[in-house]
Short mmCIF file of C-alpha atoms and ligand atoms in Angstrom, two decimals:
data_model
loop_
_atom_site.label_atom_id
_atom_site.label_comp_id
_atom_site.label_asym_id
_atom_site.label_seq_id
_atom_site.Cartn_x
_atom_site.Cartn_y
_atom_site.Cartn_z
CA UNK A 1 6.19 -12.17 9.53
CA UNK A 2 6.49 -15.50 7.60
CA UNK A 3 2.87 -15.98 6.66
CA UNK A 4 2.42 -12.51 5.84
CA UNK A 5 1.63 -12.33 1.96
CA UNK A 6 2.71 -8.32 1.79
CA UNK A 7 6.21 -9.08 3.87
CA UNK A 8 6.94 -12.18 1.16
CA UNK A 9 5.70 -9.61 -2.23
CA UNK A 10 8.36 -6.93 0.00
CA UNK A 11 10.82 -10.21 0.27
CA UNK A 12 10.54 -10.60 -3.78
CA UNK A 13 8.93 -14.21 -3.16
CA UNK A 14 6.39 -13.98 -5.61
CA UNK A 15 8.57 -11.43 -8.15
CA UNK A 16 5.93 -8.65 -8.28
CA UNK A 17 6.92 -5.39 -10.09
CA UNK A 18 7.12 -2.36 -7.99
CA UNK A 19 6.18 0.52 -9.16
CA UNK A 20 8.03 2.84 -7.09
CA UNK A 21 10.38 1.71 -4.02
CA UNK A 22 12.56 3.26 -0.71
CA UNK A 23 13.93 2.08 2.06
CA UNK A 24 10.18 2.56 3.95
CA UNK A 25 7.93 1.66 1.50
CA UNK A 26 7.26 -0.16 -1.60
CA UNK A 27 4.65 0.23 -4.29
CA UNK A 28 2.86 -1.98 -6.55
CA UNK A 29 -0.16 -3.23 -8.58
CA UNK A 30 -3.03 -4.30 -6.80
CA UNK A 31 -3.71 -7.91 -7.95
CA UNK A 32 -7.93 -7.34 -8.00
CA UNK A 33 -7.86 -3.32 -9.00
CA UNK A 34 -11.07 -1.57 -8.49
CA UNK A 35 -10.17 1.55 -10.47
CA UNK A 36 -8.19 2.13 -13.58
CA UNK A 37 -4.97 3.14 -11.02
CA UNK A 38 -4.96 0.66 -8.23
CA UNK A 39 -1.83 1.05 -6.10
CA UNK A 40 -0.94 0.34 -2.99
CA UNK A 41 1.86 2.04 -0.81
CA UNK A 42 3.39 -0.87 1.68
CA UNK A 43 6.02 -0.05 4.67
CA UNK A 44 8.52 -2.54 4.68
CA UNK A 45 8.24 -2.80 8.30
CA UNK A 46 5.35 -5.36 8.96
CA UNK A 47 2.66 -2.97 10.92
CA UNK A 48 -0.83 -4.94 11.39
CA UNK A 49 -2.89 -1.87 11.02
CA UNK A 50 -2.80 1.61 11.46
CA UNK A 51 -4.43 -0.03 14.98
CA UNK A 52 -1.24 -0.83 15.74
CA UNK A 53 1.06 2.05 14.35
CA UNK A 54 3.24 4.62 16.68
CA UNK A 55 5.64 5.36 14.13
CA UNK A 56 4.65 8.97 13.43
CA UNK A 57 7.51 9.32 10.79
CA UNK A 58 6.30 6.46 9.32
CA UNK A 59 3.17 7.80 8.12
CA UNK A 60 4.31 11.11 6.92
CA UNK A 61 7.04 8.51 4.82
CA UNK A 62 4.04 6.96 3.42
CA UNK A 63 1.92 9.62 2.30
CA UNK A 64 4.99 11.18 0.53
CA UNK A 65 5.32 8.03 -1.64
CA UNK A 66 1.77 8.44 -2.31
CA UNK A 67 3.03 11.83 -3.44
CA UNK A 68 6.18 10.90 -5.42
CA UNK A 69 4.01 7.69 -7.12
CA UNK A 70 0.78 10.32 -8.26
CA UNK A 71 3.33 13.05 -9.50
CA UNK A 72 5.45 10.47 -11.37
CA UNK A 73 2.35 8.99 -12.73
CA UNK A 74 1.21 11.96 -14.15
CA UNK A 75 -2.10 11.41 -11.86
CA UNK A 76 -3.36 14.64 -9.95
CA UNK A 77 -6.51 13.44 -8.86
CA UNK A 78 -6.66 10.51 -6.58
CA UNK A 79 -8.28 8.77 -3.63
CA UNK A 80 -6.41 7.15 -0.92
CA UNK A 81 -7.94 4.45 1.02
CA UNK A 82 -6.50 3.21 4.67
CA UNK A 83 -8.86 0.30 5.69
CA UNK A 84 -8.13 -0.36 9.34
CA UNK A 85 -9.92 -3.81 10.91
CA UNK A 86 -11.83 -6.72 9.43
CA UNK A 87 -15.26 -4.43 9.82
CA UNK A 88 -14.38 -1.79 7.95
CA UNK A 89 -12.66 -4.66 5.17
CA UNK A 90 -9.47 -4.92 5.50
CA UNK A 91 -8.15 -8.41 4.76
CA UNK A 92 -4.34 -8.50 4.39
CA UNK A 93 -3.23 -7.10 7.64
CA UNK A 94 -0.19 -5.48 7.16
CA UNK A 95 -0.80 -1.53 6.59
CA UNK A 96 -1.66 -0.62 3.37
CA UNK A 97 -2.63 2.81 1.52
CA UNK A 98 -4.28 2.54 -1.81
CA UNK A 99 -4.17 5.14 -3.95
CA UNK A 100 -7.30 4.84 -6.16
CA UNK A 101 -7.68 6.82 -9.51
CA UNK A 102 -9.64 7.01 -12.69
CA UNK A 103 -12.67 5.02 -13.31
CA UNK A 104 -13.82 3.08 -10.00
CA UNK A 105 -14.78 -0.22 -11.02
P1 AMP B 201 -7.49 -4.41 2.23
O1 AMP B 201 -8.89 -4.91 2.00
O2 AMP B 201 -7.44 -2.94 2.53
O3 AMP B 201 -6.75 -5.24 3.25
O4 AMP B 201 -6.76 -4.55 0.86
C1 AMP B 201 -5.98 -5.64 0.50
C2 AMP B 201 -5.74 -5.52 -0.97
O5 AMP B 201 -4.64 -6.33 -1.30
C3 AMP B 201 -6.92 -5.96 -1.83
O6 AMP B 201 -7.35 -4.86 -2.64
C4 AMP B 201 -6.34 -7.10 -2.66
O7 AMP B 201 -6.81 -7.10 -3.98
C5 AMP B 201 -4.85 -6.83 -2.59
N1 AMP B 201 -3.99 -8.00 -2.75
C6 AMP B 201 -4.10 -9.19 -2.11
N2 AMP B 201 -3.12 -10.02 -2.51
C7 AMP B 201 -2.36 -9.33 -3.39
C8 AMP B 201 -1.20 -9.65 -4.16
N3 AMP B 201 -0.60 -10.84 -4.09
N4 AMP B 201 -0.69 -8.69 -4.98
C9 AMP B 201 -1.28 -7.49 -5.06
N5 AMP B 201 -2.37 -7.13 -4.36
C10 AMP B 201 -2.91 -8.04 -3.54
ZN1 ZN B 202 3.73 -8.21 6.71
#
């Protein structure tokens, strides 16, 4: 997806660092963080939402790189966050998990 700003950060357009990466998912800084941790885990397939995911395997992939990030991190207490639709406030649609941890800001 060309305008997609999560598939060009996943294309290295914009150089971001990522914290952890696979061949399913990447991980990096969120740019706004609203907790002391602020990550979020990003499939490098472009999914809109979990709306529009079928990929079981997928998900389980995810959630383990929420599990390899927190234990390399050092973190064992964590939220994760899945908005789905512009109601609930999701506003970059490509599927996201953020893994939330320490302070909330
Ligand atoms: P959501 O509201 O669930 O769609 O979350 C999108 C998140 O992406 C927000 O927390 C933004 O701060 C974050 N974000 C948007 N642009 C960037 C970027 N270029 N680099 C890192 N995080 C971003
Ligand atoms: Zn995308």
């Amino acid at each position: 997806m060309s305008d997609c700003i999560f598939c060009k950060i996943i294309n290295g357009d914009f150089g971001t660092e990522f914290v952890y990466e696979n061949e399913h998912a990447v991980v990096f800084k969120d740019i706004n963080p609203k907790a002391d941790t602020h990550l979020l885990v990003v499939p490098r397939l472009h999914v809109e939402s979990l709306n529009e995911l079928n990929d079981k395997n997928l998900l389980g992939e995810l959630m383990m790189c929420v599990k390899t990030v927190t234990e390399n991190l050092g973190i064992k207490s964590y939220r994760t966050v899945i908005n789905t639709g512009k109601d609930a406030g999701q506003e970059v649609f490509h599927l996201h998990i953020h893994i939330l941890a320490g302070r909330i800001h």
